[in-house]
Amino acid sequence: MIRVKKIAHASYEMPDVEKQIEYYTEILGLTLTERDKDAAYLASTVDHHSVVLRNGAQARCTRIGFQIGQDDDLGEFERQVQGHGIKTQRKNDTEPTIRQMVTFEDPKGTVMEVFKRDDFSGQRFPTKGIVPHKLGHVAFHVTDVKNVTKYYCDVLGFRVSDWMGDFFSFLRCGPDHHTINLMETGSNRHFHTAFELRDWGHMQTACDYLSVNGYKLLWGPGRHGIGHNLFAYHRAPNGLITELFAELDRMNEDLGYFEPRPWHRDRPQKPKVWEKDPSASNLWGILPGEEMMK
Ligand SMILES: [Fe+2]
């Protein structure tokens, strides 16, 4: 099967796009690469955009872009999706630097935009703001975690990295422990969007920078059990939660275990079902407040 190889971008709607552009450029440190009457495009390095902002009545994540490989055939991928009884659309030149994409909906109504990256956009890392390495993952609340997890694996080629009990799945499409994670809570909506930082030092700088600019942390810093990443969460101006993370587990696909780290409890650390235990969410012990679930 043709599997998607990486998350390329996430698209959001919100009432006040200007405020969110200011947050992404001044605070997070992404570059505004293009602006048209429909959308604002933001990115950090070789991709033209990793975040797309559009006007809408309420803040929500509407679409996620995934890249397939240079040698993969988009038509073959489309037939593979249709083979699951899913209706697809082929779109040309709807987003800058993406000539052709196949779009279809996942079971919770988020639009998947799958494409081959033809043109790289060689902007540099900015020098102002937090400046993450990349968009790392998008997490969702879902009503039916089993169904949506199966969809991402069967249709897009994701692999399960871990489960927490039977209600929270962590899925990868490359070496990173998770690119999509799904938590069953009774509604279908965005949970958080995560950007990768360099290391613990970068995390400290980022938390201080957020604080100086009036952003308070919702939870963290801490170290997750599942994925073992350092984390710190805050709320963006549009009300959606941003996670900053570092040191996320990376899978050696050929050997079937995550690269060993001193903070692992399993040797080797392999995909598994974690018990619903506080250490699965924070090895350092401090649990999230109610604000995280809003
Ligand atoms: Fe996360």
Short mmCIF file of N, CA, C and O in Angstrom, two decimals, residues 136-258:
data_model
loop_
_atom_site.label_atom_id
_atom_site.label_comp_id
_atom_site.label_asym_id
_atom_site.label_seq_id
_atom_site.Cartn_x
_atom_site.Cartn_y
_atom_site.Cartn_z
N GLY A 136 4.63 19.12 14.47
CA GLY A 136 4.89 17.74 14.86
C GLY A 136 3.66 16.83 14.80
O GLY A 136 3.69 15.77 14.18
N HIS A 137 2.59 17.24 15.47
CA HIS A 137 1.38 16.42 15.44
C HIS A 137 0.14 17.24 15.74
O HIS A 137 0.23 18.35 16.25
N VAL A 138 -1.00 16.68 15.37
CA VAL A 138 -2.29 17.27 15.72
C VAL A 138 -3.10 16.21 16.46
O VAL A 138 -3.19 15.07 16.00
N ALA A 139 -3.63 16.60 17.62
CA ALA A 139 -4.41 15.67 18.45
C ALA A 139 -5.88 16.08 18.41
O ALA A 139 -6.20 17.28 18.39
N PHE A 140 -6.75 15.09 18.40
CA PHE A 140 -8.19 15.34 18.33
C PHE A 140 -8.94 14.62 19.45
O PHE A 140 -8.55 13.52 19.85
N HIS A 141 -10.03 15.25 19.90
CA HIS A 141 -11.06 14.55 20.65
C HIS A 141 -11.93 13.83 19.61
O HIS A 141 -12.24 14.41 18.57
N VAL A 142 -12.30 12.59 19.89
CA VAL A 142 -13.16 11.86 18.95
C VAL A 142 -14.26 11.11 19.71
O VAL A 142 -14.13 10.84 20.92
N THR A 143 -15.31 10.77 18.98
CA THR A 143 -16.41 10.03 19.61
C THR A 143 -16.21 8.51 19.47
O THR A 143 -16.78 7.75 20.23
N ASP A 144 -15.41 8.11 18.47
CA ASP A 144 -15.24 6.67 18.22
C ASP A 144 -13.78 6.39 17.89
O ASP A 144 -13.39 6.33 16.72
N VAL A 145 -12.96 6.23 18.92
CA VAL A 145 -11.51 6.15 18.71
C VAL A 145 -11.11 4.91 17.92
O VAL A 145 -10.17 4.96 17.12
N LYS A 146 -11.82 3.79 18.13
CA LYS A 146 -11.46 2.55 17.41
C LYS A 146 -11.63 2.73 15.91
O LYS A 146 -10.77 2.36 15.13
N ASN A 147 -12.76 3.31 15.54
CA ASN A 147 -13.09 3.51 14.14
C ASN A 147 -12.12 4.47 13.46
O ASN A 147 -11.61 4.21 12.37
N VAL A 148 -11.84 5.62 14.10
CA VAL A 148 -10.96 6.62 13.48
C VAL A 148 -9.53 6.10 13.42
O VAL A 148 -8.81 6.31 12.44
N THR A 149 -9.09 5.38 14.45
CA THR A 149 -7.74 4.80 14.45
C THR A 149 -7.58 3.81 13.30
O THR A 149 -6.59 3.84 12.56
N LYS A 150 -8.58 2.96 13.13
CA LYS A 150 -8.56 1.96 12.05
C LYS A 150 -8.51 2.65 10.69
O LYS A 150 -7.78 2.24 9.79
N TYR A 151 -9.25 3.74 10.56
CA TYR A 151 -9.28 4.51 9.31
C TYR A 151 -7.88 5.03 8.98
O TYR A 151 -7.40 4.89 7.85
N TYR A 152 -7.22 5.67 9.95
CA TYR A 152 -5.89 6.23 9.69
C TYR A 152 -4.89 5.14 9.31
O TYR A 152 -4.00 5.35 8.49
N CYS A 153 -5.04 3.97 9.91
CA CYS A 153 -4.12 2.86 9.59
C CYS A 153 -4.43 2.26 8.22
O CYS A 153 -3.53 2.07 7.40
N ASP A 154 -5.70 1.98 7.97
CA ASP A 154 -6.09 1.27 6.74
C ASP A 154 -6.03 2.16 5.50
O ASP A 154 -5.64 1.72 4.43
N VAL A 155 -6.47 3.41 5.65
CA VAL A 155 -6.61 4.29 4.47
C VAL A 155 -5.33 5.08 4.20
O VAL A 155 -4.92 5.25 3.06
N LEU A 156 -4.68 5.56 5.27
CA LEU A 156 -3.51 6.43 5.10
C LEU A 156 -2.19 5.73 5.41
O LEU A 156 -1.12 6.28 5.14
N GLY A 157 -2.26 4.54 5.97
CA GLY A 157 -1.04 3.76 6.21
C GLY A 157 -0.32 4.07 7.51
O GLY A 157 0.88 3.79 7.65
N PHE A 158 -1.03 4.65 8.48
CA PHE A 158 -0.41 4.92 9.79
C PHE A 158 -0.17 3.61 10.54
O PHE A 158 -0.79 2.59 10.25
N ARG A 159 0.75 3.65 11.52
CA ARG A 159 1.00 2.53 12.43
C ARG A 159 0.67 2.99 13.84
O ARG A 159 0.88 4.16 14.18
N VAL A 160 0.18 2.03 14.66
CA VAL A 160 -0.12 2.36 16.06
C VAL A 160 1.18 2.33 16.86
O VAL A 160 1.88 1.33 16.87
N SER A 161 1.51 3.44 17.53
CA SER A 161 2.70 3.48 18.39
C SER A 161 2.38 3.08 19.81
O SER A 161 3.17 2.39 20.46
N ASP A 162 1.26 3.53 20.33
CA ASP A 162 0.84 3.17 21.68
C ASP A 162 -0.65 3.43 21.84
O ASP A 162 -1.23 4.24 21.11
N TRP A 163 -1.23 2.78 22.82
CA TRP A 163 -2.59 3.07 23.29
C TRP A 163 -2.51 3.42 24.76
O TRP A 163 -1.69 2.84 25.49
N MET A 164 -3.35 4.34 25.22
CA MET A 164 -3.60 4.45 26.66
C MET A 164 -4.96 3.82 26.87
O MET A 164 -5.97 4.30 26.34
N GLY A 165 -4.98 2.72 27.65
CA GLY A 165 -6.22 1.96 27.82
C GLY A 165 -6.84 1.68 26.46
O GLY A 165 -6.14 1.31 25.51
N ASP A 166 -8.17 1.87 26.37
CA ASP A 166 -8.84 1.65 25.08
C ASP A 166 -9.44 2.95 24.56
O ASP A 166 -10.32 2.95 23.71
N PHE A 167 -8.91 4.11 25.07
CA PHE A 167 -9.57 5.38 24.71
C PHE A 167 -8.64 6.42 24.08
O PHE A 167 -9.11 7.47 23.65
N PHE A 168 -7.32 6.15 24.01
CA PHE A 168 -6.40 7.18 23.52
C PHE A 168 -5.33 6.49 22.66
O PHE A 168 -4.53 5.71 23.18
N SER A 169 -5.33 6.75 21.35
CA SER A 169 -4.35 6.11 20.46
C SER A 169 -3.35 7.14 19.94
O SER A 169 -3.67 8.31 19.76
N PHE A 170 -2.12 6.66 19.70
CA PHE A 170 -1.00 7.48 19.22
C PHE A 170 -0.48 6.83 17.94
O PHE A 170 -0.01 5.69 17.98
N LEU A 171 -0.56 7.56 16.83
CA LEU A 171 -0.30 6.97 15.52
C LEU A 171 0.84 7.67 14.81
O LEU A 171 0.92 8.90 14.82
N ARG A 172 1.69 6.87 14.13
CA ARG A 172 2.83 7.47 13.43
C ARG A 172 2.75 7.19 11.93
O ARG A 172 2.20 6.17 11.50
N CYS A 173 3.35 8.10 11.15
CA CYS A 173 3.46 7.91 9.70
C CYS A 173 4.91 8.06 9.26
O CYS A 173 5.21 8.13 8.08
N GLY A 174 5.83 8.14 10.23
CA GLY A 174 7.26 8.25 9.98
C GLY A 174 7.95 7.84 11.27
O GLY A 174 7.35 7.18 12.11
N PRO A 175 9.21 8.22 11.45
CA PRO A 175 9.92 7.80 12.67
C PRO A 175 9.38 8.42 13.97
O PRO A 175 9.53 7.82 15.03
N ASP A 176 8.78 9.60 13.90
CA ASP A 176 8.26 10.24 15.12
C ASP A 176 7.15 9.40 15.75
O ASP A 176 6.25 8.92 15.05
N HIS A 177 7.19 9.27 17.07
CA HIS A 177 6.25 8.42 17.81
C HIS A 177 4.79 8.68 17.46
O HIS A 177 4.00 7.76 17.29
N HIS A 178 4.39 9.94 17.36
CA HIS A 178 3.02 10.21 16.88
C HIS A 178 2.92 11.48 16.06
O HIS A 178 3.59 12.47 16.33
N THR A 179 2.07 11.39 15.04
CA THR A 179 1.78 12.50 14.14
C THR A 179 0.31 12.88 14.29
O THR A 179 -0.09 14.01 14.10
N ILE A 180 -0.50 11.86 14.60
CA ILE A 180 -1.92 12.05 14.90
C ILE A 180 -2.19 11.29 16.20
O ILE A 180 -1.72 10.16 16.36
N ASN A 181 -2.89 11.92 17.14
CA ASN A 181 -3.38 11.16 18.29
C ASN A 181 -4.83 11.48 18.55
O ASN A 181 -5.30 12.58 18.30
N LEU A 182 -5.53 10.46 19.02
CA LEU A 182 -6.98 10.47 19.07
C LEU A 182 -7.46 10.03 20.44
O LEU A 182 -7.12 8.94 20.90
N MET A 183 -8.23 10.91 21.11
CA MET A 183 -8.70 10.60 22.46
C MET A 183 -10.23 10.59 22.47
O MET A 183 -10.85 11.58 22.08
N GLU A 184 -10.80 9.47 22.90
CA GLU A 184 -12.27 9.36 22.91
C GLU A 184 -12.82 10.08 24.14
O GLU A 184 -12.55 9.70 25.28
N THR A 185 -13.59 11.15 23.86
CA THR A 185 -14.14 11.96 24.96
C THR A 185 -15.61 12.32 24.75
O THR A 185 -16.18 13.07 25.52
N GLY A 186 -16.21 11.85 23.64
CA GLY A 186 -17.63 12.14 23.43
C GLY A 186 -17.91 13.27 22.47
O GLY A 186 -19.07 13.62 22.24
N SER A 187 -16.86 13.91 21.91
CA SER A 187 -17.10 14.92 20.88
C SER A 187 -15.99 14.84 19.84
O SER A 187 -14.92 14.28 20.11
N ASN A 188 -16.25 15.39 18.66
CA ASN A 188 -15.23 15.42 17.60
C ASN A 188 -14.73 16.85 17.46
O ASN A 188 -15.44 17.71 16.95
N ARG A 189 -13.51 17.09 17.94
CA ARG A 189 -12.96 18.46 17.84
C ARG A 189 -11.45 18.43 18.06
O ARG A 189 -10.90 17.42 18.54
N HIS A 190 -10.83 19.55 17.73
CA HIS A 190 -9.39 19.71 17.92
C HIS A 190 -9.03 19.61 19.40
O HIS A 190 -9.75 20.13 20.25
N PHE A 191 -7.93 18.94 19.71
CA PHE A 191 -7.44 18.88 21.10
C PHE A 191 -6.22 19.79 21.23
O PHE A 191 -6.22 20.75 21.98
N HIS A 192 -5.14 19.50 20.47
CA HIS A 192 -4.01 20.43 20.45
C HIS A 192 -3.17 20.23 19.19
O HIS A 192 -3.25 19.19 18.54
N THR A 193 -2.40 21.25 18.86
CA THR A 193 -1.46 21.21 17.75
C THR A 193 -0.07 21.38 18.33
O THR A 193 0.15 22.29 19.14
N ALA A 194 0.86 20.50 17.93
CA ALA A 194 2.17 20.47 18.60
C ALA A 194 3.31 20.80 17.65
O ALA A 194 3.36 20.31 16.51
N PHE A 195 4.23 21.63 18.13
CA PHE A 195 5.41 22.02 17.37
C PHE A 195 6.66 21.54 18.10
O PHE A 195 6.75 21.62 19.33
N GLU A 196 7.63 21.07 17.32
CA GLU A 196 8.84 20.48 17.90
C GLU A 196 9.91 21.53 18.19
O GLU A 196 10.25 22.33 17.31
N LEU A 197 10.44 21.50 19.40
CA LEU A 197 11.56 22.36 19.77
C LEU A 197 12.85 21.52 19.77
O LEU A 197 12.81 20.30 19.67
N ARG A 198 13.99 22.22 19.92
CA ARG A 198 15.28 21.52 19.87
C ARG A 198 15.48 20.61 21.07
O ARG A 198 15.81 19.45 20.94
N ASP A 199 15.30 21.17 22.27
CA ASP A 199 15.71 20.45 23.48
C ASP A 199 15.15 21.17 24.71
O ASP A 199 14.37 22.11 24.59
N TRP A 200 15.58 20.73 25.88
CA TRP A 200 15.12 21.30 27.14
C TRP A 200 15.48 22.79 27.24
O TRP A 200 14.71 23.60 27.77
N GLY A 201 16.66 23.16 26.77
CA GLY A 201 17.08 24.57 26.81
C GLY A 201 16.14 25.44 25.99
O GLY A 201 15.75 26.54 26.41
N HIS A 202 15.77 24.93 24.83
CA HIS A 202 14.84 25.65 23.96
C HIS A 202 13.47 25.76 24.64
O HIS A 202 12.77 26.78 24.52
N MET A 203 13.09 24.72 25.37
CA MET A 203 11.82 24.72 26.09
C MET A 203 11.80 25.84 27.14
O MET A 203 10.82 26.56 27.28
N GLN A 204 12.91 25.99 27.87
CA GLN A 204 13.00 27.04 28.89
C GLN A 204 12.87 28.42 28.24
O GLN A 204 12.10 29.27 28.68
N THR A 205 13.63 28.64 27.17
CA THR A 205 13.57 29.91 26.46
C THR A 205 12.15 30.18 25.98
O THR A 205 11.64 31.30 26.09
N ALA A 206 11.51 29.15 25.46
CA ALA A 206 10.15 29.28 24.92
C ALA A 206 9.16 29.64 26.03
O ALA A 206 8.32 30.53 25.86
N CYS A 207 9.25 28.96 27.19
CA CYS A 207 8.32 29.23 28.29
C CYS A 207 8.53 30.65 28.82
O CYS A 207 7.56 31.35 29.13
N ASP A 208 9.78 31.09 28.93
CA ASP A 208 10.06 32.47 29.36
C ASP A 208 9.52 33.47 28.34
O ASP A 208 8.94 34.49 28.70
N TYR A 209 9.71 33.17 27.07
CA TYR A 209 9.24 34.07 26.01
C TYR A 209 7.71 34.17 26.02
O TYR A 209 7.15 35.26 25.89
N LEU A 210 7.05 33.02 26.22
CA LEU A 210 5.58 33.03 26.32
C LEU A 210 5.15 33.89 27.51
O LEU A 210 4.26 34.74 27.39
N SER A 211 5.79 33.70 28.64
CA SER A 211 5.44 34.41 29.86
C SER A 211 5.63 35.92 29.72
O SER A 211 4.76 36.71 30.09
N VAL A 212 6.76 36.33 29.14
CA VAL A 212 7.03 37.76 28.94
C VAL A 212 5.96 38.39 28.04
O VAL A 212 5.60 39.55 28.20
N ASN A 213 5.42 37.57 27.14
CA ASN A 213 4.40 38.08 26.21
C ASN A 213 2.96 37.82 26.68
O ASN A 213 2.02 37.96 25.91
N GLY A 214 2.83 37.40 27.95
CA GLY A 214 1.49 37.29 28.53
C GLY A 214 0.80 35.95 28.34
O GLY A 214 -0.40 35.83 28.61
N TYR A 215 1.52 34.94 27.88
CA TYR A 215 0.92 33.62 27.71
C TYR A 215 1.27 32.73 28.91
O TYR A 215 2.45 32.55 29.22
N LYS A 216 0.25 32.20 29.56
CA LYS A 216 0.46 31.31 30.71
C LYS A 216 0.37 29.86 30.27
O LYS A 216 -0.44 29.51 29.41
N LEU A 217 1.17 29.00 30.89
CA LEU A 217 1.10 27.58 30.56
C LEU A 217 -0.16 26.96 31.15
O LEU A 217 -0.58 27.33 32.26
N LEU A 218 -0.75 26.03 30.42
CA LEU A 218 -1.91 25.27 30.91
C LEU A 218 -1.44 24.04 31.67
O LEU A 218 -2.07 23.60 32.63
N TRP A 219 -0.36 23.44 31.19
CA TRP A 219 0.17 22.20 31.80
C TRP A 219 1.62 22.05 31.36
O TRP A 219 1.95 22.30 30.19
N GLY A 220 2.48 21.66 32.32
CA GLY A 220 3.89 21.45 32.01
C GLY A 220 4.72 22.62 32.48
O GLY A 220 4.17 23.57 33.06
N PRO A 221 6.03 22.61 32.28
CA PRO A 221 6.71 21.52 31.55
C PRO A 221 6.72 20.21 32.33
O PRO A 221 6.71 20.20 33.56
N GLY A 222 6.71 19.14 31.58
CA GLY A 222 6.77 17.79 32.15
C GLY A 222 7.31 16.85 31.10
O GLY A 222 7.72 17.28 30.02
N ARG A 223 7.32 15.56 31.44
CA ARG A 223 7.70 14.54 30.44
C ARG A 223 6.59 13.52 30.36
O ARG A 223 6.28 12.85 31.34
N HIS A 224 5.97 13.42 29.17
CA HIS A 224 4.93 12.41 28.98
C HIS A 224 5.52 11.02 29.17
O HIS A 224 6.70 10.80 28.90
N GLY A 225 4.70 10.07 29.64
CA GLY A 225 5.09 8.66 29.62
C GLY A 225 5.02 8.19 28.17
O GLY A 225 6.03 7.89 27.53
N ILE A 226 3.82 8.21 27.61
CA ILE A 226 3.62 7.77 26.23
C ILE A 226 4.31 8.77 25.27
O ILE A 226 3.98 9.95 25.28
N GLY A 227 5.28 8.29 24.52
CA GLY A 227 6.04 9.15 23.60
C GLY A 227 7.26 9.77 24.24
O GLY A 227 8.18 10.20 23.55
N HIS A 228 7.26 9.86 25.59
CA HIS A 228 8.40 10.33 26.38
C HIS A 228 8.88 11.73 26.02
O HIS A 228 10.02 12.10 26.31
N ASN A 229 8.02 12.53 25.38
CA ASN A 229 8.46 13.88 25.02
C ASN A 229 8.32 14.85 26.20
O ASN A 229 7.41 14.73 27.02
N LEU A 230 9.26 15.81 26.25
CA LEU A 230 9.09 16.97 27.12
C LEU A 230 7.93 17.76 26.55
O LEU A 230 7.81 17.87 25.32
N PHE A 231 7.09 18.34 27.40
CA PHE A 231 5.91 19.05 26.89
C PHE A 231 5.62 20.30 27.70
O PHE A 231 5.95 20.38 28.88
N ALA A 232 5.00 21.28 27.04
CA ALA A 232 4.40 22.44 27.72
C ALA A 232 3.26 22.93 26.83
O ALA A 232 3.44 23.08 25.62
N TYR A 233 2.08 23.11 27.43
CA TYR A 233 0.88 23.50 26.67
C TYR A 233 0.46 24.92 27.03
O TYR A 233 0.53 25.33 28.19
N HIS A 234 0.00 25.66 26.03
CA HIS A 234 -0.64 26.96 26.26
C HIS A 234 -1.75 27.15 25.25
O HIS A 234 -1.88 26.37 24.30
N ARG A 235 -2.55 28.20 25.48
CA ARG A 235 -3.67 28.45 24.57
C ARG A 235 -3.33 29.59 23.62
O ARG A 235 -2.86 30.64 24.06
N ALA A 236 -3.57 29.39 22.34
CA ALA A 236 -3.33 30.42 21.33
C ALA A 236 -4.48 31.44 21.39
O ALA A 236 -5.53 31.17 21.98
N PRO A 237 -4.31 32.63 20.76
CA PRO A 237 -5.37 33.65 20.79
C PRO A 237 -6.72 33.16 20.26
O PRO A 237 -7.76 33.62 20.72
N ASN A 238 -6.71 32.21 19.33
CA ASN A 238 -7.99 31.72 18.79
C ASN A 238 -8.66 30.71 19.73
O ASN A 238 -9.73 30.19 19.41
N GLY A 239 -8.04 30.42 20.86
CA GLY A 239 -8.65 29.53 21.85
C GLY A 239 -8.19 28.08 21.73
O GLY A 239 -8.46 27.28 22.62
N LEU A 240 -7.52 27.73 20.64
CA LEU A 240 -7.05 26.35 20.48
C LEU A 240 -5.72 26.16 21.21
O LEU A 240 -4.94 27.11 21.36
N ILE A 241 -5.46 24.94 21.65
CA ILE A 241 -4.27 24.66 22.47
C ILE A 241 -3.07 24.35 21.58
O ILE A 241 -3.17 23.59 20.61
N THR A 242 -1.93 24.96 21.92
CA THR A 242 -0.65 24.66 21.28
C THR A 242 0.22 23.89 22.28
O THR A 242 0.29 24.26 23.45
N GLU A 243 0.87 22.83 21.81
CA GLU A 243 1.87 22.13 22.62
C GLU A 243 3.25 22.41 22.03
O GLU A 243 3.41 22.42 20.81
N LEU A 244 4.22 22.66 22.88
CA LEU A 244 5.62 22.69 22.46
C LEU A 244 6.26 21.44 23.05
O LEU A 244 6.01 21.12 24.21
N PHE A 245 7.03 20.72 22.24
CA PHE A 245 7.62 19.46 22.74
C PHE A 245 9.03 19.27 22.23
O PHE A 245 9.45 19.89 21.25
N ALA A 246 9.76 18.40 22.92
CA ALA A 246 11.10 18.00 22.48
C ALA A 246 11.35 16.57 22.95
O ALA A 246 10.66 16.07 23.84
N GLU A 247 12.32 15.92 22.34
CA GLU A 247 12.75 14.57 22.73
C GLU A 247 11.65 13.52 22.60
O GLU A 247 11.57 12.60 23.41
N LEU A 248 10.81 13.66 21.59
CA LEU A 248 9.78 12.64 21.33
C LEU A 248 10.47 11.35 20.88
O LEU A 248 11.46 11.39 20.14
N ASP A 249 9.93 10.20 21.35
CA ASP A 249 10.47 8.91 20.93
C ASP A 249 10.51 8.80 19.40
O ASP A 249 9.60 9.29 18.72
N ARG A 250 11.55 8.12 18.91
CA ARG A 250 11.65 7.87 17.46
C ARG A 250 11.79 6.38 17.21
O ARG A 250 12.59 5.70 17.85
N MET A 251 10.98 5.88 16.29
CA MET A 251 10.90 4.45 16.02
C MET A 251 11.96 3.99 15.03
O MET A 251 12.16 4.63 14.01
N ASN A 252 12.64 2.89 15.37
CA ASN A 252 13.45 2.18 14.37
C ASN A 252 12.52 1.12 13.78
O ASN A 252 12.27 0.08 14.39
N GLU A 253 11.99 1.41 12.61
CA GLU A 253 10.92 0.59 12.01
C GLU A 253 11.40 -0.84 11.74
O GLU A 253 10.64 -1.78 11.88
N ASP A 254 12.66 -0.99 11.35
CA ASP A 254 13.17 -2.32 11.02
C ASP A 254 13.31 -3.20 12.26
O ASP A 254 13.14 -4.41 12.19
N LEU A 255 13.62 -2.59 13.39
CA LEU A 255 13.82 -3.36 14.61
C LEU A 255 12.58 -3.41 15.49
O LEU A 255 12.48 -4.22 16.40
N GLY A 256 11.62 -2.50 15.25
CA GLY A 256 10.35 -2.57 15.96
C GLY A 256 10.38 -2.01 17.37
O GLY A 256 9.52 -2.33 18.19
N TYR A 257 11.39 -1.20 17.68
CA TYR A 257 11.35 -0.53 18.99
C TYR A 257 11.86 0.90 18.87
O TYR A 257 12.51 1.27 17.90
N PHE A 258 11.52 1.69 19.90
CA PHE A 258 11.92 3.10 19.90
C PHE A 258 13.38 3.21 20.33
O PHE A 258 13.86 2.42 21.15
#
